[in-house]
XYZ file of C-alpha atoms in Angstrom:
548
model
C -32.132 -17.451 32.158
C -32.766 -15.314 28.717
C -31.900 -11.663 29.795
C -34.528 -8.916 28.518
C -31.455 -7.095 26.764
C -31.080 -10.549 24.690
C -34.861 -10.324 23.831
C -34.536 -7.418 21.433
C -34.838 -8.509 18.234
C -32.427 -7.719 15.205
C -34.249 -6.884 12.057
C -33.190 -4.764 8.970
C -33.850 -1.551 10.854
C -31.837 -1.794 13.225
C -28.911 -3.929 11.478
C -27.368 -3.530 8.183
C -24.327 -5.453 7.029
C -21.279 -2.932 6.756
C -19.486 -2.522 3.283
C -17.992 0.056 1.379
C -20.564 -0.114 -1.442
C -23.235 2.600 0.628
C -20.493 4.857 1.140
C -20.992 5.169 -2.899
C -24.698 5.899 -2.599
C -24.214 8.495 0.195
C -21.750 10.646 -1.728
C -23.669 10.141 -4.862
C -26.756 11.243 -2.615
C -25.036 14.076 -0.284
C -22.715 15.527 -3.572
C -23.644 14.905 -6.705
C -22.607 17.675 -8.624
C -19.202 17.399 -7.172
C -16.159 15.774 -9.098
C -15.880 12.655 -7.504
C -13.096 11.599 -10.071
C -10.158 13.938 -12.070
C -8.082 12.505 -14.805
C -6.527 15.602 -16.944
C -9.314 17.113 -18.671
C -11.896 14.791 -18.070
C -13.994 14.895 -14.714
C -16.856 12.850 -13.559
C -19.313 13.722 -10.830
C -19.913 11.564 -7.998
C -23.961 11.048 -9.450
C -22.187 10.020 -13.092
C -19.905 7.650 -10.677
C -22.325 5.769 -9.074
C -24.751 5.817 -12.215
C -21.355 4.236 -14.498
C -20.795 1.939 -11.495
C -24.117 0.623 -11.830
C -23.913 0.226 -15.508
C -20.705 -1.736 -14.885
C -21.892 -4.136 -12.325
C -24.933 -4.925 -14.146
C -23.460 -6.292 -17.286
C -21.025 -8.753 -15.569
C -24.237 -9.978 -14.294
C -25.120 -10.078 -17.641
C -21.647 -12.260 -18.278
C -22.980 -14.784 -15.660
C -20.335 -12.911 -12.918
C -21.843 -14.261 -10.210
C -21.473 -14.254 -5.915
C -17.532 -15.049 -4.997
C -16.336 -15.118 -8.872
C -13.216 -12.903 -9.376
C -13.051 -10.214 -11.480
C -9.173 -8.882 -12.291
C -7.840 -5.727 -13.654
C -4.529 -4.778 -14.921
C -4.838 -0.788 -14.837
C -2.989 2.036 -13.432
C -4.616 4.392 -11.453
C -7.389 5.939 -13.500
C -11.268 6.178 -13.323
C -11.957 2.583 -14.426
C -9.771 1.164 -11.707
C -11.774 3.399 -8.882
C -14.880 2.297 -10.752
C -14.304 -1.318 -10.362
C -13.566 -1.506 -6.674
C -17.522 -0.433 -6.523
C -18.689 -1.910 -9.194
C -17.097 -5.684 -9.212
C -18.453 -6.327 -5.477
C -21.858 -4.997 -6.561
C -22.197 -7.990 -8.840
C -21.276 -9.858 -5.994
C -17.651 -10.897 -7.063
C -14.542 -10.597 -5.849
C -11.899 -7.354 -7.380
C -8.481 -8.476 -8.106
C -6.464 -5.598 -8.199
C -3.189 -6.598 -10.579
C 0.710 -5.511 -10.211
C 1.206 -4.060 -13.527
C 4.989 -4.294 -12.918
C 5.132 -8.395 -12.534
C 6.081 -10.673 -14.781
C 3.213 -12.461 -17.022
C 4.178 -16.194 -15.309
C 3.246 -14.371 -12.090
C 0.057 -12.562 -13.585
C -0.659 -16.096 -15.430
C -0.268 -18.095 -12.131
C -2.476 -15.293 -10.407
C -5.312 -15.662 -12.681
C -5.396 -19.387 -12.581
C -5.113 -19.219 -9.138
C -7.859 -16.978 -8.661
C -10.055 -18.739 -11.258
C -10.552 -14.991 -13.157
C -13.856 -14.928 -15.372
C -13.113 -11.383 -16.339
C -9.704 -9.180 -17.195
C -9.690 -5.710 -17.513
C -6.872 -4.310 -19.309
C -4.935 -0.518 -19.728
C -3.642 -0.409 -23.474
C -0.180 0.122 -22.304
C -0.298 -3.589 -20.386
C -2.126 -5.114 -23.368
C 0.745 -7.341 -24.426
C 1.824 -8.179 -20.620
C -1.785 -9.246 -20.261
C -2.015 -11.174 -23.862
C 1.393 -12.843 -22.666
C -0.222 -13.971 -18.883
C -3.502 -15.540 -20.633
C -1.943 -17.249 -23.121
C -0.202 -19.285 -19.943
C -3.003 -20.263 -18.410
C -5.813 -22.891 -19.237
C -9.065 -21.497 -18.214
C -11.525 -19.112 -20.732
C -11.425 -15.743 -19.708
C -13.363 -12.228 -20.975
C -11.193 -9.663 -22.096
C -12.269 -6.099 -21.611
C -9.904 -3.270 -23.394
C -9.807 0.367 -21.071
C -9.179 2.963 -23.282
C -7.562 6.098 -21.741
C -6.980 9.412 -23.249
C -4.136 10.211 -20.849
C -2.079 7.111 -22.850
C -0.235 8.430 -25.142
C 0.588 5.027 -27.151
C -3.319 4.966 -26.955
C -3.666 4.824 -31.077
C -0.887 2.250 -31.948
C -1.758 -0.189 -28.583
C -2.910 -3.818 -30.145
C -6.693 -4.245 -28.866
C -6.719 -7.557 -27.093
C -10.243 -7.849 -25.450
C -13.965 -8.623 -26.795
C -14.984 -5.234 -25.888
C -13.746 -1.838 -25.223
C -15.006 -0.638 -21.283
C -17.046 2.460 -22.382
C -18.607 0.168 -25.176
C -19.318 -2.419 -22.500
C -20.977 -0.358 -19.803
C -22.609 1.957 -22.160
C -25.726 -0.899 -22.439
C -25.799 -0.766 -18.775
C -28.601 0.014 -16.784
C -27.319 3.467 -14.641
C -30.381 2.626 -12.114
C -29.338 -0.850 -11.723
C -30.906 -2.154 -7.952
C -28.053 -3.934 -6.447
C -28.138 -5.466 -3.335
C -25.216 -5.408 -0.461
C -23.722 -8.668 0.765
C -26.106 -10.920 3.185
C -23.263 -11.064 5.359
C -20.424 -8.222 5.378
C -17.492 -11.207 6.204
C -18.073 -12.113 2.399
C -14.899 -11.882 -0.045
C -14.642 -7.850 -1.411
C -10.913 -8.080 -2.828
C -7.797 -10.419 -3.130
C -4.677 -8.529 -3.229
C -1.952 -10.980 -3.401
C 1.375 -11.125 -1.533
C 5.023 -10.455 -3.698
C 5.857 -13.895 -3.296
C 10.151 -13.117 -2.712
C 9.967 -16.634 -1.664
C 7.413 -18.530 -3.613
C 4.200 -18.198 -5.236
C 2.427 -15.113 -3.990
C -0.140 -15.773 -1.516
C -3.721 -14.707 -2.008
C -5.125 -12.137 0.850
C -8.631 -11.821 0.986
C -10.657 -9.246 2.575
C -14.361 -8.925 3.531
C -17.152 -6.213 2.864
C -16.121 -5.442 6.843
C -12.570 -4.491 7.221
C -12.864 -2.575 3.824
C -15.598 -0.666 5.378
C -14.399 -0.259 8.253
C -11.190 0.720 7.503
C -11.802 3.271 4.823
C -13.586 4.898 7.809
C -10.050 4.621 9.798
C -8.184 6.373 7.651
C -10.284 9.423 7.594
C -9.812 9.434 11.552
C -6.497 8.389 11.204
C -5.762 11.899 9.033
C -7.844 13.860 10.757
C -9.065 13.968 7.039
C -11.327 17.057 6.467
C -14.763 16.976 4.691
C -14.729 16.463 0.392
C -10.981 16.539 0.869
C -8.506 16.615 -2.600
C -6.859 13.252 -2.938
C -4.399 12.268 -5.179
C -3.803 9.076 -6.383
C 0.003 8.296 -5.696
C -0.332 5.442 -4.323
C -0.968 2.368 -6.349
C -4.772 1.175 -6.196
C -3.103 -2.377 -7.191
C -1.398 -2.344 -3.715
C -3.951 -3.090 -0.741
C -6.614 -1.288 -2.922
C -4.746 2.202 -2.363
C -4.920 0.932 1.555
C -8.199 1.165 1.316
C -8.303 5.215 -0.132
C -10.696 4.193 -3.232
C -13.463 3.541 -0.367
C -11.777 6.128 1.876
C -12.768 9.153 -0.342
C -16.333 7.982 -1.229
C -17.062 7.896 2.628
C -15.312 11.587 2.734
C -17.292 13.022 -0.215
C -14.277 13.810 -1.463
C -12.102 14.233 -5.002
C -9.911 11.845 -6.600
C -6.996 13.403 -8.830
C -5.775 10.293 -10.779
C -2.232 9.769 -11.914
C -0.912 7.125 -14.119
C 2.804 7.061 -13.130
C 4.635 8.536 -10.214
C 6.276 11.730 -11.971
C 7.688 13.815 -9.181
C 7.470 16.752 -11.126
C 3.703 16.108 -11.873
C 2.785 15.133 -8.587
C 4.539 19.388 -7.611
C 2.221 21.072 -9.959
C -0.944 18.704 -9.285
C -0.708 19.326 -5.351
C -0.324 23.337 -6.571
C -3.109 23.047 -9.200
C -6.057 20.840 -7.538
C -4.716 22.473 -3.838
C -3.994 18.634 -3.028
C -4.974 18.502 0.802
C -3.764 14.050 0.668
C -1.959 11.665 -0.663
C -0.165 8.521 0.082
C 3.280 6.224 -1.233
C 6.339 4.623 0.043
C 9.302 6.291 1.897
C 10.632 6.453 -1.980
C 7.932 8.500 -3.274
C 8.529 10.974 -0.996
C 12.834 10.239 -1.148
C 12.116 11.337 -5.207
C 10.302 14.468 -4.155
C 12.856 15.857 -1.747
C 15.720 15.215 -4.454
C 13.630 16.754 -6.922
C 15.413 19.796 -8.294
C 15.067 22.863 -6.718
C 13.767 24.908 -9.484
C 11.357 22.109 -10.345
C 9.880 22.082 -6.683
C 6.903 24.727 -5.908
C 5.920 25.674 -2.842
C 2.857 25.558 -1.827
C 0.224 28.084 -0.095
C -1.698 25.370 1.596
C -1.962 22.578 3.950
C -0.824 19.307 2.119
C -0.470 15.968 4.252
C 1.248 12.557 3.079
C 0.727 9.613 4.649
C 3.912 7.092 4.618
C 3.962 3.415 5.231
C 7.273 0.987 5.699
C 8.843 -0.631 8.088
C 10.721 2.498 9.024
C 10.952 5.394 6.978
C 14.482 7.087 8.094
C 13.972 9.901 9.528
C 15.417 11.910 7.381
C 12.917 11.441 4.791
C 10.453 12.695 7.303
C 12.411 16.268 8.339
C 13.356 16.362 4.493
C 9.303 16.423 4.049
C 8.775 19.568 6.237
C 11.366 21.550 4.438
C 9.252 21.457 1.643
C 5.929 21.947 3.394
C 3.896 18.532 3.342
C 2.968 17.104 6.718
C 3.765 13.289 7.402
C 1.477 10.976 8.932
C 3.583 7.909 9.417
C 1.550 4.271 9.183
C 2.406 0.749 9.302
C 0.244 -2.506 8.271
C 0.945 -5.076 5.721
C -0.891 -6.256 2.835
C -2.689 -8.854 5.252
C -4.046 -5.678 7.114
C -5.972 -3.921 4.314
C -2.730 -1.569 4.534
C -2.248 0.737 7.079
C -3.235 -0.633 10.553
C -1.033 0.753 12.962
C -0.185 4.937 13.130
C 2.214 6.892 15.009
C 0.102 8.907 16.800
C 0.791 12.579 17.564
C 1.171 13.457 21.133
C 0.873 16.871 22.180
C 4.198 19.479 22.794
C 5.788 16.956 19.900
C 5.285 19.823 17.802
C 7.478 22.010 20.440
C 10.130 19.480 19.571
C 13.012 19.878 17.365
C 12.227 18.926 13.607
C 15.175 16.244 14.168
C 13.537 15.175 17.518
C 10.068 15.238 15.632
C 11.280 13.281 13.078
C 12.705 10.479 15.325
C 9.602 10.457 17.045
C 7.539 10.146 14.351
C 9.111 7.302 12.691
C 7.919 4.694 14.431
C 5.326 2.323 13.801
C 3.614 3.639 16.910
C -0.164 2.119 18.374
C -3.185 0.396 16.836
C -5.075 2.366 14.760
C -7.914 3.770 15.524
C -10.432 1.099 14.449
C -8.134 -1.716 14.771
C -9.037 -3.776 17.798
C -5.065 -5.030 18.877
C -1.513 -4.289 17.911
C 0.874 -5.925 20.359
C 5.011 -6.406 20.303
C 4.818 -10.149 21.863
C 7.432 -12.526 22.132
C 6.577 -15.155 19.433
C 7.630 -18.282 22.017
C 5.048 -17.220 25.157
C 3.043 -15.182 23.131
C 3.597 -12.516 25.991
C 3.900 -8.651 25.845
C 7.201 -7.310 26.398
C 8.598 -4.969 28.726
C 8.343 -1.088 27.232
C 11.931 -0.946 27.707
C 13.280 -0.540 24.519
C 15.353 -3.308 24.154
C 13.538 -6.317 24.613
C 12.760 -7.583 21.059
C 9.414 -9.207 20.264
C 7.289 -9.195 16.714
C 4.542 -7.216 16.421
C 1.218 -8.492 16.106
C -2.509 -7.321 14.928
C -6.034 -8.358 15.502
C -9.117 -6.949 15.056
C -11.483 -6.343 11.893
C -8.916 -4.874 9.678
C -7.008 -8.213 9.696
C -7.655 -10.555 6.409
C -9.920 -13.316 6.380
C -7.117 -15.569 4.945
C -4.989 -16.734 2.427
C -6.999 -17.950 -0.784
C -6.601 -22.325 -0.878
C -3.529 -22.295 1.445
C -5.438 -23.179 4.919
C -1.913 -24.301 6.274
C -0.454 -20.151 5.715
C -3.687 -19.140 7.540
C -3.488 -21.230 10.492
C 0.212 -20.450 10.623
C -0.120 -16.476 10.390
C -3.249 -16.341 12.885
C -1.820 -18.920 15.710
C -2.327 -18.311 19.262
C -4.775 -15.666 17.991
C -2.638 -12.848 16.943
C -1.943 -12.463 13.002
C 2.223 -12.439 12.888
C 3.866 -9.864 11.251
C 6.860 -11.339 11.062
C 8.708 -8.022 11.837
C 10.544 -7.655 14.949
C 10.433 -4.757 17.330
C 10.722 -2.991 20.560
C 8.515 -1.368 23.029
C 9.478 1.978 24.169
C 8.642 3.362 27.318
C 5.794 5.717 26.225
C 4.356 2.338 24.732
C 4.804 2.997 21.060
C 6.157 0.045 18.959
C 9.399 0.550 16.780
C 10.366 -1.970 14.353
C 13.945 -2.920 14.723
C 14.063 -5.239 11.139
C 11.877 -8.059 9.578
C 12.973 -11.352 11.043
C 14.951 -12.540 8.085
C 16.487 -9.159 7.566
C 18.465 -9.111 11.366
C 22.384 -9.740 10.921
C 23.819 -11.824 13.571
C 27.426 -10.738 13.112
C 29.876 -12.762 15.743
C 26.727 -13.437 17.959
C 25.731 -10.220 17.893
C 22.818 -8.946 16.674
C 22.759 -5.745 14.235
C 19.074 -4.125 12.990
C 19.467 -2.930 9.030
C 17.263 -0.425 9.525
C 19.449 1.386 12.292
C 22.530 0.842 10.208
C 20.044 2.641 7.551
C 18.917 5.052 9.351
C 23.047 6.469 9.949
C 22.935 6.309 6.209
C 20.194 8.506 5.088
C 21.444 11.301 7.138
C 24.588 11.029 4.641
C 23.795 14.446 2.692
C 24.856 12.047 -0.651
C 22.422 9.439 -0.159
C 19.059 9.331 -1.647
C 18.423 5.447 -0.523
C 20.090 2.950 1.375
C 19.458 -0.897 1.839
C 21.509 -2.843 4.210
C 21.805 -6.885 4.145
C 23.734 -9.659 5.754
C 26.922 -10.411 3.828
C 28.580 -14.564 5.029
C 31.757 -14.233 6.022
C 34.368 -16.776 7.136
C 34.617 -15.355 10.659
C 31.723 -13.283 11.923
C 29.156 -15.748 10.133
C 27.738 -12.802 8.825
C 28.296 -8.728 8.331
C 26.779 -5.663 7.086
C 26.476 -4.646 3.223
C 25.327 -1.770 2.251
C 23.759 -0.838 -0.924
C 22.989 2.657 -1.916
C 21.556 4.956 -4.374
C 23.440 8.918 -4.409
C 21.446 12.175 -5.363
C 21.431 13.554 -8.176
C 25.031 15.083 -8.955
C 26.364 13.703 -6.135
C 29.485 12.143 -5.489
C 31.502 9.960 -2.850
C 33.084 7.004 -2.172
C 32.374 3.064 -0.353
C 35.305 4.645 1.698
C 34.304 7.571 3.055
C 30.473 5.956 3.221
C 32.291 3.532 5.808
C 34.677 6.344 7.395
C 30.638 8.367 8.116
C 29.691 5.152 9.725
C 32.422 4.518 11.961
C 31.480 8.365 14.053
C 27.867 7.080 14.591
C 27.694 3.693 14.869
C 29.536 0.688 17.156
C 32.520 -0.722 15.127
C 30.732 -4.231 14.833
C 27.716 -2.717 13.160
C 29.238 -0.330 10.895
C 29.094 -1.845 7.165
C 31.989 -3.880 5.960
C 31.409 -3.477 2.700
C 29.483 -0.431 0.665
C 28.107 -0.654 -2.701
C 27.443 2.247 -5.256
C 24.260 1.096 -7.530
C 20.612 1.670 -8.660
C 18.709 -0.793 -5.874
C 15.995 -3.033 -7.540
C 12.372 -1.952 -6.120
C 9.134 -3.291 -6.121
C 6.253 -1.684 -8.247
C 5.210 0.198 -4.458
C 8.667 1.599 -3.946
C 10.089 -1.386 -1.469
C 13.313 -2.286 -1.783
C 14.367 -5.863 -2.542
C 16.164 -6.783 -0.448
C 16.148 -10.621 -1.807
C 17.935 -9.652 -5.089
C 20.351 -7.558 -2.665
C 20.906 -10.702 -0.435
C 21.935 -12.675 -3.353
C 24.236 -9.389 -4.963
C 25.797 -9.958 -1.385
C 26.714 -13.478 -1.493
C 27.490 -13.273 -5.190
C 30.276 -10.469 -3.266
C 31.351 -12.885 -0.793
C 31.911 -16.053 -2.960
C 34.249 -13.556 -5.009
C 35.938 -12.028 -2.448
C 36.916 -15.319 -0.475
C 37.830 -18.036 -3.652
């Protein structure tokens, strides 16, 4: 029998398929006179925004860009980047956001991989980019970005057909696009860093992007045209989603081309900075900046982190110098941030030490994401909220990818028993927030024991010499495995593997305290992760030496 509530009809007033591309229209609508976009002295309105966005999506229709074709860019974080994550999916196509820190064989296997018709490209990647294309087979339509903020601008080889401003300039700026006929088609492919392989190509839809740009402004608590400022990579997870983020806000983006701590002081101070976003080493390089670089500032800033655990010294290092951190967790799978740790209230009462520990967890779903479960991987069962009991944590909901691009056997893998898997292994507490205790591969099983990195970390970055600290498993002839630590000291600081290991030994069980400490700059990703693959390797290259 056909209930009456089933008999209502859905038409095109009353359903509307959900992307990020109206939040565009609204803000050009609601605030058009408003600087939607800063880059030093140059400043566009929100109305110029969505006028140039038009322009732009209208001639790569006019290049034949057509539904599901991929359109990639190789930029930093300036206007043409936020342009294009509104623009590409207007045409219909698909944005592929580009690591400007990889190699060109992995840029070259990423464009072939993604089929890319079109390549934008920043003047100071132009030979990265002519490198990548000459590796790879298929035609593809060069588009130059010039950038006054480049200061190599004048002497940069041209590589493209066309320079951006030249190309969108012919554009119409009242261009009548259309949204998607269904919001689960492709909006981006952000691909994976591929430690242990080819990178893996994570697509999202028009539905998660919209939906979780919304998420992050309840996440923050994010006031009305708030001040952003663009920290974060807009390569990695599309800025987690921030270049849709602040079009739904009505608010301001302050672009930045490189992660200068000094810059990103007197920007906050300048454009009173109420947001921003990076990687537990953004903010490590702000609390070692020097103290008569640092400013203080005379209004309410807030950062929001993401990593598997940023120590919590990091986060009480934060508060000393006045910014506010909102800690998140997600992967590149989950348009970024999908999981938050979630303010309860008398935290604030708290210690800033007991805040801090608090607040460095990985905590409960976010608030549009449907599940985030620690489950044991076997039963596919919750564990107890005892602490202890290890499980891997686990998403589902909208803000989870549609899949990995041509690898149906990854997809089926990451999404079985309907959960996506993490891979990173954590506890339940007893107030039911989730803390991660290490990736799977990163765990040390030392003499049948089992030792977490990021705890033997977390004694380490309360070291008053150490700006970062990565721990790894080191083979050795009779515990199978122990902990190495590398680390990175402040600035003018000094000490020794010795003493490192001495600081250990008064906070940590003697089994987990790290047999062997070395002094070094630790490789990092473009985002600020460490890599902990190269360290691996630096650790067994140690062990083959130390036992021949």
């Amino acid at each position: 029998m056909v209930s009456a509530y089933d008999e209502l009809p859905r038409t095109p007033a009353n359903f509307v398929a959900l992307s990020p591309l109206r939040y565009l229209e609204r803000a050009a609508y609601i605030y058009p006179n408003q600087d939607a976009l800063i880059h030093g002295s140059r400043r566009i309105s929100w109305r110029e925004t969505y006028q140039r966005c038009r322009q732009f999506s209208q001639q790569l229709q006019n290049l034949g860009i057509a539904k599901n074709d991929t359109v990639s860019v190789l930029l930093p974080n300036i206007p043409a980047m936020l342009e294009a994550h509104f623009a590409v999916p207007m045409a219909g196509a698909v944005l592929n956001t580009l690591n400007t820190r990889l190699d060109a064989k992995t840029l070259a296997f990423m464009l072939e991989h993604a089929e890319s018709k079109v390549l934008l490209v920043d003047p100071e990647f132009a030979e990265l980019a002519q490198a990548a294309v000459s590796l790879i087979s298929q035609d593809i339509y060069i588009i130059d970005v010039t950038d006054v903020e480049y200061e190599k601008n004048d002497s940069t080889p041209r590589i493209g057909q066309i320079e951006y401003e030249d190309f969108i300039k012919n554009g119409d700026p009242n261009f009548e696009w259309h949204l998607p006929h269904d919001e689960w088609d492709a909006i981006s492919l952000n691909y994976t860093s591929g430690t242990t392989g080819n990178p893996k190509g994570v697509v999202y839809h028009h539905r998660g992007a919209y939906i979780n740009a919304a998420s992050n402004i309840i996440a923050c608590g994010m006031t009305p045209r708030a001040t952003y400022l663009w920290t974060l990579p807009l390569f990695h997870c599309n800025g987690w989603c921030f270049a849709w983020t602040i079009a739904a806000n009505g608010g301001t983006n302050i672009c930045l081309r490189k992660t200068d701590p000094e810059l990103i002081y007197k920007l906050i101070d300048q454009h009173k900075i109420d947001y921003f976003c990076g990687a537990p080493i953004v903010l490590s390089m702000l609390i070692n900046t020097p103290k008569d670089k640092q400013i203080k500032f005379n209004h309410h800033v807030e950062v929001m982190v993401a990593g598997a655990a940023p120590p919590a010294a990091i986060i009480e290092g934060m508060h000393h110098i006045g910014i506010q951190v909102n800690h998140v967790y997600g992967l590149t799978e989950t348009y970024g941030p999908s999981a938050l740790c979630a303010s309860q209230a008398g935290w604030s009462e708290l210690s800033i030490q007991e805040q801090a520990q608090l607040h460095s967890r990985q905590g409960v779903p976010y608030p549009l994401q449907d599940g985030m479960r620690v489950l044991d991987p076997d039963t596919m069962q919750p564990v107890p909220n005892d602490g202890s009991t290890m499980g891997e944590i686990m998403f589902r909901g909208n803000i989870v990818m549609k899949g990995y691009l041509k690898n149906n056997k990854a997809t089926e893998e990451a999404f079985k028993g309907g959960w996506f898997h993490t891979g990173d292994l954590a506890v339940c507490q007893p107030d039911g927030y989730a803390k991660i205790m290490d990736r799977s591969k990163d765990i040390i099983i030392s003499g049948g024991e089992n030792i977490s990195s990021l705890e033997v970390e977390e004694v380490l970055y309360t070291h008053p010499a150490i700006m970062t600290a990565a721990v790894v498993a080191k083979p050795d002839p009779r515990w199978q495995e122990v902990p190495c630590a590398f680390i990175e000291l402040k600035q003018g600081a000094e000490t020794t593997p010795e003493e490192i290991i001495t600081f250990c030994k008064q906070h940590l069980a003697r089994f987990k305290v790290p047999k062997d400490v070395v002094i070094t700059e630790i490789p990092k990703t473009s985002t600020g992760k460490l890599q902990k693959f190269i360290l691996r390797d630096w650790a067994k290259e140690r062990s083959i030496a130390e036992f021949s």
